[in-house]
PDB file of C-alpha atoms in Angstrom:
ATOM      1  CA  UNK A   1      41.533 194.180 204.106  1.00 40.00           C
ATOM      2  CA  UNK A   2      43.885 193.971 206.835  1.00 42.00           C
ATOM      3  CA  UNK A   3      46.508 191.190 206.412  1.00 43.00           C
ATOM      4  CA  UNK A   4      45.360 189.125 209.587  1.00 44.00           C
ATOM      5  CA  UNK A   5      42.163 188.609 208.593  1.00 44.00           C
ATOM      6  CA  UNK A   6      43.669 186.570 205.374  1.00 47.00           C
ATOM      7  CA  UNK A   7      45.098 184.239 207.649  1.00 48.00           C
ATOM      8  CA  UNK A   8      42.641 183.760 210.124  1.00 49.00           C
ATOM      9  CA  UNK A   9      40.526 181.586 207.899  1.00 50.00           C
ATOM     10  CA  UNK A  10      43.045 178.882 207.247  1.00 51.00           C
ATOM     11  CA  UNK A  11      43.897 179.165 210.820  1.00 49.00           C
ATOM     12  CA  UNK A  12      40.904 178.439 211.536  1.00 50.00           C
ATOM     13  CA  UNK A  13      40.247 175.074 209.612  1.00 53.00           C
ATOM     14  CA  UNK A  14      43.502 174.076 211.144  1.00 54.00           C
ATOM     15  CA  UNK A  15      41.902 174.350 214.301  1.00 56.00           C
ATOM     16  CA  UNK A  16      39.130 172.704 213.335  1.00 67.00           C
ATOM     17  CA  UNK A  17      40.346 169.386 211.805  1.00 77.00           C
ATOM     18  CA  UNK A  18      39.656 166.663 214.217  1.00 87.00           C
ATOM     19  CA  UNK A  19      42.763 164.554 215.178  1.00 94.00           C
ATOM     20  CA  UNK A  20      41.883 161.026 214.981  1.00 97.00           C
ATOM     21  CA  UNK A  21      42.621 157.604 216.867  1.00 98.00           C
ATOM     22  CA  UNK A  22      42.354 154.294 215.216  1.00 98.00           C
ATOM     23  CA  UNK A  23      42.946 151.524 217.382  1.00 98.00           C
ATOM     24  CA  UNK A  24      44.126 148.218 216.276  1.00 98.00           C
ATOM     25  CA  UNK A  25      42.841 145.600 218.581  1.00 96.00           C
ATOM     26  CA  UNK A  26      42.908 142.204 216.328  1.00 96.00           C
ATOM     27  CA  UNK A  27      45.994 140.031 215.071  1.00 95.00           C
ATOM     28  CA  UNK A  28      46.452 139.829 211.709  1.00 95.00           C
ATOM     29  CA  UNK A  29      44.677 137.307 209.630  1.00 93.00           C
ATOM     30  CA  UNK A  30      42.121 137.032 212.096  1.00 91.00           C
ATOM     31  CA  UNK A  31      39.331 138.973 209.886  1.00 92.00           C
ATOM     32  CA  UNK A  32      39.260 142.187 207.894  1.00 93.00           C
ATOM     33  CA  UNK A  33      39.130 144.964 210.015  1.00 95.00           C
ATOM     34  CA  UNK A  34      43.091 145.496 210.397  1.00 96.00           C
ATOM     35  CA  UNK A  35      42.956 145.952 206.447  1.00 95.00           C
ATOM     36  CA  UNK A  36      40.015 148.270 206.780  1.00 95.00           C
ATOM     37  CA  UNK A  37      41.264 150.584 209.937  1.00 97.00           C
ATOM     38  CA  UNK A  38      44.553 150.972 207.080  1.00 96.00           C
ATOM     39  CA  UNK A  39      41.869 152.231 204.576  1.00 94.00           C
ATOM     40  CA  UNK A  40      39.899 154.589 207.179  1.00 96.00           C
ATOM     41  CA  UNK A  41      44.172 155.831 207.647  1.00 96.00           C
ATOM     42  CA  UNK A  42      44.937 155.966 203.871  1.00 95.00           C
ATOM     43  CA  UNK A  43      41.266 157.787 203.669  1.00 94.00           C
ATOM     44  CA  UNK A  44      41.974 159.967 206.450  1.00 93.00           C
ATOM     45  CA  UNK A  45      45.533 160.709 205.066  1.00 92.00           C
ATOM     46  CA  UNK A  46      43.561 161.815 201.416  1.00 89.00           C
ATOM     47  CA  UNK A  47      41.528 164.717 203.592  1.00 90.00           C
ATOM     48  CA  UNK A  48      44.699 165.854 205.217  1.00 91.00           C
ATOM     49  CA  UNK A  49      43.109 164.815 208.901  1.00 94.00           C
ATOM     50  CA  UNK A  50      45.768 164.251 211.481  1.00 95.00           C
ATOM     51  CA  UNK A  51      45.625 160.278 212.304  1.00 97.00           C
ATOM     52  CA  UNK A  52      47.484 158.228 214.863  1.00 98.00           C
ATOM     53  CA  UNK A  53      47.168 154.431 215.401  1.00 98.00           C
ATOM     54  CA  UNK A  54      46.867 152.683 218.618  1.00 98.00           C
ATOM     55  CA  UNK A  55      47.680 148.907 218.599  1.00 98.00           C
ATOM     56  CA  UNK A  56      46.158 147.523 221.537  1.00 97.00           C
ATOM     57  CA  UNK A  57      45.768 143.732 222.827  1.00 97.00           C
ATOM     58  CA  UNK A  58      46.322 141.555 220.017  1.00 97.00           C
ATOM     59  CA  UNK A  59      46.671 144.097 217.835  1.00 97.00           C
ATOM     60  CA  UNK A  60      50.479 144.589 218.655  1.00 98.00           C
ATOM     61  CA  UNK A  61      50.742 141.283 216.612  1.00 97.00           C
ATOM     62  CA  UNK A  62      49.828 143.025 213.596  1.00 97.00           C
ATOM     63  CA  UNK A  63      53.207 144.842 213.674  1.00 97.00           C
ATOM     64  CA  UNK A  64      55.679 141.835 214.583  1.00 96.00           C
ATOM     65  CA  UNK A  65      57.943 141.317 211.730  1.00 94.00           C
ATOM     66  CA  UNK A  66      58.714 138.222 210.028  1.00 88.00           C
ATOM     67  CA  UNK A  67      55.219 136.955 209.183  1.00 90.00           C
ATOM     68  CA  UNK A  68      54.872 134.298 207.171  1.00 87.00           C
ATOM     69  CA  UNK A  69      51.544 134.425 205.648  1.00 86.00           C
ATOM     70  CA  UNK A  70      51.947 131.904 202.389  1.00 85.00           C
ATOM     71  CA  UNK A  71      50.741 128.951 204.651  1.00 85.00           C
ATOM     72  CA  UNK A  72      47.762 130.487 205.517  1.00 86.00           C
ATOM     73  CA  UNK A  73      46.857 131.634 201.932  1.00 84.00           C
ATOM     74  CA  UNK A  74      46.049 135.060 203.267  1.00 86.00           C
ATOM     75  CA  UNK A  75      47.456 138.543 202.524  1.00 87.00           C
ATOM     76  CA  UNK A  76      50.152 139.469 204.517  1.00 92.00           C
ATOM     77  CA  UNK A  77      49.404 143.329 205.154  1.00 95.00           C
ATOM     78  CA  UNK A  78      52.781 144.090 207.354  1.00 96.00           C
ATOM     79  CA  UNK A  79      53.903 145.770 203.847  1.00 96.00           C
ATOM     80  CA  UNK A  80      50.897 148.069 203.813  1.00 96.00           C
ATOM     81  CA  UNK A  81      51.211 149.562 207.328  1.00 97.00           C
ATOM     82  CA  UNK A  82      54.962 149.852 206.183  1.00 97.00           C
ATOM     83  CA  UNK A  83      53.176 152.507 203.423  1.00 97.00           C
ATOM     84  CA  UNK A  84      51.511 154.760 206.284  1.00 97.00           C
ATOM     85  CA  UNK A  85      54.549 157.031 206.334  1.00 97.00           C
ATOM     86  CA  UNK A  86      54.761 157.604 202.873  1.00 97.00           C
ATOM     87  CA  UNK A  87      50.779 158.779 203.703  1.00 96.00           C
ATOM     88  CA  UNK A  88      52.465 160.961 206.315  1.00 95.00           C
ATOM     89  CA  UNK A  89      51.021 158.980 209.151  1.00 97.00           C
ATOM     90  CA  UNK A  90      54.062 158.264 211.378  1.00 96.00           C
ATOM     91  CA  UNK A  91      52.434 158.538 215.173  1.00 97.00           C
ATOM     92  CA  UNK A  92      51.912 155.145 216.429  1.00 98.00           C
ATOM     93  CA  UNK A  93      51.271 154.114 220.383  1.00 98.00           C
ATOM     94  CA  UNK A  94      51.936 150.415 221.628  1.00 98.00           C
ATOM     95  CA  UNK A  95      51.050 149.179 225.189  1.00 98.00           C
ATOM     96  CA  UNK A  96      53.996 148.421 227.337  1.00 98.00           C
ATOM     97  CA  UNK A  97      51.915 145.316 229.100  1.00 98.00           C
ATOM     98  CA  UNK A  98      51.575 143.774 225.523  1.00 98.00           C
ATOM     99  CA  UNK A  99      54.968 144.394 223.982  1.00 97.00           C
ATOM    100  CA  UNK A 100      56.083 142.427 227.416  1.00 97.00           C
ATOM    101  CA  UNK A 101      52.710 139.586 227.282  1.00 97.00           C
ATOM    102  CA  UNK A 102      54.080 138.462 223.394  1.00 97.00           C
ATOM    103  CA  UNK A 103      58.113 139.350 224.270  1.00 97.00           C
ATOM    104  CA  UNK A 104      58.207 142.304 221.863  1.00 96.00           C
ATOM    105  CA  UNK A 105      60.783 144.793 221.561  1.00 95.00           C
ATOM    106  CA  UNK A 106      60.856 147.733 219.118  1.00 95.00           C
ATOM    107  CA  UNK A 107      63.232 145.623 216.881  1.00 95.00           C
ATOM    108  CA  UNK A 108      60.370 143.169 216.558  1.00 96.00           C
ATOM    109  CA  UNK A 109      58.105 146.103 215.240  1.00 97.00           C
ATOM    110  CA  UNK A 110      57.523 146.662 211.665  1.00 97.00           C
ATOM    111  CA  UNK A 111      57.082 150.306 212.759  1.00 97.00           C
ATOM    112  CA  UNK A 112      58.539 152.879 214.846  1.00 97.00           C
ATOM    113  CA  UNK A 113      56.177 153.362 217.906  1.00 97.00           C
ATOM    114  CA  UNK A 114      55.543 154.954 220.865  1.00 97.00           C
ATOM    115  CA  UNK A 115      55.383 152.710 223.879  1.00 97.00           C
ATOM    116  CA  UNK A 116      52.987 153.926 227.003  1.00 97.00           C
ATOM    117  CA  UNK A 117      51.847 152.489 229.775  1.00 97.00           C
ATOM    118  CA  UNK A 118      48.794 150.610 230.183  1.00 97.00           C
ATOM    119  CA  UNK A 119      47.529 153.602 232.941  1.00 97.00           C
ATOM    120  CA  UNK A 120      48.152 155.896 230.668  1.00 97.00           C
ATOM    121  CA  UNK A 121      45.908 154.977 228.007  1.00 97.00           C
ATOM    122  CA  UNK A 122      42.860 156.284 228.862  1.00 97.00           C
ATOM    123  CA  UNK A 123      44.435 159.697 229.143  1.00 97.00           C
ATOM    124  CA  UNK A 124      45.897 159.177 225.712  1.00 97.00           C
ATOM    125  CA  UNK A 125      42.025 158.719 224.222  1.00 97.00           C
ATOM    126  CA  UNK A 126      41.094 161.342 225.744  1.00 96.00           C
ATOM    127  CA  UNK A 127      43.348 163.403 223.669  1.00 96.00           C
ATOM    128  CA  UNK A 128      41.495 162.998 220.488  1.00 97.00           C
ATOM    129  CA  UNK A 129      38.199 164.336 218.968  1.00 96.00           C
ATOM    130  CA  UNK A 130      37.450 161.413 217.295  1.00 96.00           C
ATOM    131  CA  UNK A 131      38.301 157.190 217.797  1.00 97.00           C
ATOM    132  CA  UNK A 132      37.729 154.682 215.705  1.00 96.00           C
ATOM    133  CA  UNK A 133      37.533 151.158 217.078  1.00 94.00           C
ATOM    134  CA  UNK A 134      36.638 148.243 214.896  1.00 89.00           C
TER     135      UNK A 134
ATOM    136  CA  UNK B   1      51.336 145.799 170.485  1.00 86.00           C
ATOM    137  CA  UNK B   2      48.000 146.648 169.057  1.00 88.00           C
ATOM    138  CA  UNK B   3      44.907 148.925 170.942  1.00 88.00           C
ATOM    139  CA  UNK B   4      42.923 145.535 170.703  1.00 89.00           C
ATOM    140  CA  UNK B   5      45.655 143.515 172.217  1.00 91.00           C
ATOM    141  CA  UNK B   6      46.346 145.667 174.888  1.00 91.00           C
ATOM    142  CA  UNK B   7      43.074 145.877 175.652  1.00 93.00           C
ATOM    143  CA  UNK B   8      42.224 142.398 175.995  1.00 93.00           C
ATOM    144  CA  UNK B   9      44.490 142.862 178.861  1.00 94.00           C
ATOM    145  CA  UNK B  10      42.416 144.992 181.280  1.00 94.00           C
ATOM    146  CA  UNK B  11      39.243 145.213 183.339  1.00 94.00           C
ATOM    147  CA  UNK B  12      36.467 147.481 182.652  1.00 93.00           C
ATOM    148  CA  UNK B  13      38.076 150.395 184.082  1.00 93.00           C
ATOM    149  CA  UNK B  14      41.311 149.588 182.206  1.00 94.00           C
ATOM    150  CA  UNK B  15      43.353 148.043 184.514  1.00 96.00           C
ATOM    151  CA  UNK B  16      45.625 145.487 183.786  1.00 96.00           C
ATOM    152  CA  UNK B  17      43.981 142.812 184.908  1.00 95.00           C
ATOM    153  CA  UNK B  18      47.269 139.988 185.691  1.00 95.00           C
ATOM    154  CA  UNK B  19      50.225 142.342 186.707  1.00 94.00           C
ATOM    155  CA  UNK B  20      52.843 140.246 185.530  1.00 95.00           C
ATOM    156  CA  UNK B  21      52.012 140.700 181.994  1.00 95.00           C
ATOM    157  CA  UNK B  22      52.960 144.220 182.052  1.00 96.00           C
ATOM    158  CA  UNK B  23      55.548 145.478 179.429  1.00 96.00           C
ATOM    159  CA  UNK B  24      56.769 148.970 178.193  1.00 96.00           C
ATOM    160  CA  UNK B  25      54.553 148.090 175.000  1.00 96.00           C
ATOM    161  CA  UNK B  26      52.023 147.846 176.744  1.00 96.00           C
ATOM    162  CA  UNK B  27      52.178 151.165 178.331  1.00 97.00           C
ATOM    163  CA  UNK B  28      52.897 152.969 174.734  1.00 96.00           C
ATOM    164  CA  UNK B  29      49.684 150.986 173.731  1.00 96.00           C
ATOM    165  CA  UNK B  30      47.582 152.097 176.504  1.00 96.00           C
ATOM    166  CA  UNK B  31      49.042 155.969 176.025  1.00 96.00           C
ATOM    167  CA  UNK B  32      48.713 155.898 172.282  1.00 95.00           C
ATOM    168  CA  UNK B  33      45.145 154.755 172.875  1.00 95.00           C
ATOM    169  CA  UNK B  34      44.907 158.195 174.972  1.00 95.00           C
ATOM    170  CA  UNK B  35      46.392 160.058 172.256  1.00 95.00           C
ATOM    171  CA  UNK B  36      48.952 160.466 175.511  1.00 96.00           C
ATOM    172  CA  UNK B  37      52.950 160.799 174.408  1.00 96.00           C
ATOM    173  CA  UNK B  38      54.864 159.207 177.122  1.00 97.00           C
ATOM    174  CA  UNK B  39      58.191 161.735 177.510  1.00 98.00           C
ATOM    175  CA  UNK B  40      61.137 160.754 179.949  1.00 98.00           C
ATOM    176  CA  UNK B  41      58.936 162.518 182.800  1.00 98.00           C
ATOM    177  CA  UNK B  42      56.263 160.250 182.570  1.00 98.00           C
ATOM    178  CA  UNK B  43      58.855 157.335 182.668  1.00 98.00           C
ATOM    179  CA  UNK B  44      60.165 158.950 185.456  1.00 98.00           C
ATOM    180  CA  UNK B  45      56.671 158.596 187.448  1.00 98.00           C
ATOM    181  CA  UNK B  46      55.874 155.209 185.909  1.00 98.00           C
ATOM    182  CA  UNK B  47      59.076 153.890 187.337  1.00 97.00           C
ATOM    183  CA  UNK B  48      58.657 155.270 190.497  1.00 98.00           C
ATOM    184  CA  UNK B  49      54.925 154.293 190.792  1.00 98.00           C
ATOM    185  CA  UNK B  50      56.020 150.841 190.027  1.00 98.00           C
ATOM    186  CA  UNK B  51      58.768 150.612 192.695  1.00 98.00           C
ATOM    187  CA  UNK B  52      56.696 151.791 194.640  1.00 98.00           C
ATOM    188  CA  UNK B  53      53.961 148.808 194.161  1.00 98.00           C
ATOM    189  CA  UNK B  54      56.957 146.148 194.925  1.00 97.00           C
ATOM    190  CA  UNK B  55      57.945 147.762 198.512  1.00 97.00           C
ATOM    191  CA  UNK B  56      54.154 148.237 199.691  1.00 97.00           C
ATOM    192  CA  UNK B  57      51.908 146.067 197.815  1.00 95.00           C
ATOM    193  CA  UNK B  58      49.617 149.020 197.086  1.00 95.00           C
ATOM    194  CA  UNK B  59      49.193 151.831 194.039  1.00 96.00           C
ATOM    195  CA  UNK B  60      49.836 155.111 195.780  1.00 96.00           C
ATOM    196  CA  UNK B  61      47.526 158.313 196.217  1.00 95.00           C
ATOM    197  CA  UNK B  62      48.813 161.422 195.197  1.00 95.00           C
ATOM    198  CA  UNK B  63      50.134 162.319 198.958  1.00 94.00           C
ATOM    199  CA  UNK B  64      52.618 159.285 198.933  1.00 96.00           C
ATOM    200  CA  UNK B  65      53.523 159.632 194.927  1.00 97.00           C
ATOM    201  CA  UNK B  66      54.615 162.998 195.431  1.00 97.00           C
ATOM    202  CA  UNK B  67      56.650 161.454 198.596  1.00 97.00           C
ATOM    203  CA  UNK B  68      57.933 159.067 196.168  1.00 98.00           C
ATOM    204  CA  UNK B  69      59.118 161.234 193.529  1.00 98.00           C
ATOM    205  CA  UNK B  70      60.436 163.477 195.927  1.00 98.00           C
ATOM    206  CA  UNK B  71      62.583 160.545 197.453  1.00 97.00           C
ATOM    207  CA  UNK B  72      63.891 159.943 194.311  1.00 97.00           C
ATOM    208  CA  UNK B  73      64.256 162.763 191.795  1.00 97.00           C
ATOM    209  CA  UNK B  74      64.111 165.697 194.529  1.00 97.00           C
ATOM    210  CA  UNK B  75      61.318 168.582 195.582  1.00 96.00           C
ATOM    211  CA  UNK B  76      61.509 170.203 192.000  1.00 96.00           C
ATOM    212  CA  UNK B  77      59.555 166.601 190.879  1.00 97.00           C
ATOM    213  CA  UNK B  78      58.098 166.001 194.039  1.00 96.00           C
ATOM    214  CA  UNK B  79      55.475 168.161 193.744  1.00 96.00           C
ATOM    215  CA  UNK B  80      51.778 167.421 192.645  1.00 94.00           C
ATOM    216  CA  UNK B  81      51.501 170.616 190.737  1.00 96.00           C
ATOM    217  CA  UNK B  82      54.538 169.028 188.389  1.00 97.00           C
ATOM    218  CA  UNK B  83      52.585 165.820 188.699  1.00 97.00           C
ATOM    219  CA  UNK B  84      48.821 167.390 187.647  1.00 96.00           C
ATOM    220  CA  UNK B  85      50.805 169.274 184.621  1.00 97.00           C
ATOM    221  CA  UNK B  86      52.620 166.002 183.800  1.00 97.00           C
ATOM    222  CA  UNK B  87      49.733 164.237 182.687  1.00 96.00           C
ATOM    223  CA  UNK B  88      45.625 165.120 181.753  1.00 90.00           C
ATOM    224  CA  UNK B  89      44.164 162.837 184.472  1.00 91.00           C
ATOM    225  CA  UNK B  90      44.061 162.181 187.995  1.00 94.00           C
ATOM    226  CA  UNK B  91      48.636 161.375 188.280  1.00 96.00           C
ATOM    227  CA  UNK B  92      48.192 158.677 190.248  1.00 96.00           C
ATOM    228  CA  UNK B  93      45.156 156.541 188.468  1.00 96.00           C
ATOM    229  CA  UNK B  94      46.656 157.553 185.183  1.00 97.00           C
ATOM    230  CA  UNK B  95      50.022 156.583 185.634  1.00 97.00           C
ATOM    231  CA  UNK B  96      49.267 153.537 188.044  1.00 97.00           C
ATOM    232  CA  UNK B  97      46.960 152.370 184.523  1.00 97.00           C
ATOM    233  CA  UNK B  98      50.001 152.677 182.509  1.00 97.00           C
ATOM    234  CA  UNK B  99      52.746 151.395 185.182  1.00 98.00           C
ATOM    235  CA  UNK B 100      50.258 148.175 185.166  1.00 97.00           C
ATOM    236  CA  UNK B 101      49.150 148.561 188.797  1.00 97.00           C
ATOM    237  CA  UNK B 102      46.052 148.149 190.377  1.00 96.00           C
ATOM    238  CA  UNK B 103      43.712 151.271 190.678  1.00 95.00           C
ATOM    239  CA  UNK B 104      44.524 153.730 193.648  1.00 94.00           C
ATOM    240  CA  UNK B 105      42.060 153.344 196.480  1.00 86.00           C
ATOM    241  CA  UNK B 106      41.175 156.667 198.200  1.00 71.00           C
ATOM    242  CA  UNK B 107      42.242 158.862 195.600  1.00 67.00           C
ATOM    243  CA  UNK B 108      40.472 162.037 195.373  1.00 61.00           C
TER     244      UNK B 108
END
């Protein structure tokens, strides 16, 4: 057996895992889905599929810091997303028009993100295989 | 602590059902039950798994336990090879069980 053909097949399923976008569009404590596009990440993460995370619209809210949650007697998940690295997810995109609608620098931001341009979003989509919207 | 006291303590998949009634006896309970000996390694990863519970409010998978370890006690422990010899069942459920923490979502 020749020695390339021993690599070729993990190559190959490298080549073939699909790179995935999850975009956050609601603000936290609105409803469920922020918690459940963390699962589909911390799922994602178990399978070794590449995933990035797109906070879009509201969503950016999700990452401000300082929430204060205890009034509204709902779980605050800003410590979860904080997890995402340790699931080696660390590629996260912000819009520049909604960092600037809500007044939000990165030092607001519970996490370290990439910020792009509103016109360059659809470009950015069009990157990945699959997206996951909820 | 007793095998029928400690068990009183957990859900039906042996979770400890109120997490602030963990204690070290608890965990030798729960092992002992397992015919499991807890050595300074598994303290190690019980520690480690609890810490990490306090920063992110979740029981970590394998991926981010072996990140953890390997924060902590360097690439020799953070490994989930040392982890899967370390203990007989899944690392993270079994030691999350002990450590008092909620089960692990998405662990394989």
């Amino acid at each position: 057996m020749q020695s390339s053909s021993l690599t070729e097949p993990s190559l190959l399923a490298t080549n073939m895992k699909k790179n995935i976008l999850l975009i956050v569009r609601n603000p936290p404590f609105a409803n469920s889905s922020n918690a459940e596009t963390l699962d589909i990440a911390f799922a994602c993460a178990a399978f070794d599929l590449p995933v990035s995370l797109l906070f879009l619209n509201d969503g950016i809210l999700q990452l401000a810091n300082n929430q204060q949650s205890n009034l509204l007697e709902k779980k605050d998940l800003t410590n979860n997303f904080r997890a995402l690295a340790m699931y080696d997810i660390e590629d996260y995109f912000v819009i520049a028009e909604d960092a600037q609608r809500y007044q939000l620098t990165q030092n607001d931001l519970i996490l370290n993100c990439k910020i792009i341009n509103k016109d360059k979003m659809a470009a950015l989509i069009r990157t990945f295989d699959t997206v996951i919207n909820l | 602590m007793n095998k029928e006291q400690a068990f009183s303590l957990l859900d039906e998949e042996g979770y400890l059902l109120d997490l602030t009634l963990w204690s070290k006896e608890l965990a030798l309970a729960l092992a002992a039950a397992d015919q499991f000996e807890l050595s300074e390694n598994h303290w190690e990863v019980i520690d480690t798994i609890r810490e990490f519970y306090q920063e992110y409010q979740l029981s970590p998978a394998m991926r981010p336990l072996v990140k953890a370890m390997s924060i902590k006690y360097g690439p020799d422990k953070g490994r989930s090879i040392y982890l899967m010899k370390l203990f007989s069942q899944s690392p993270p459920k079994q030691a999350a069980r002990y450590a008092g923490l909620p089960k692990p979502l998405n662990c394989l």
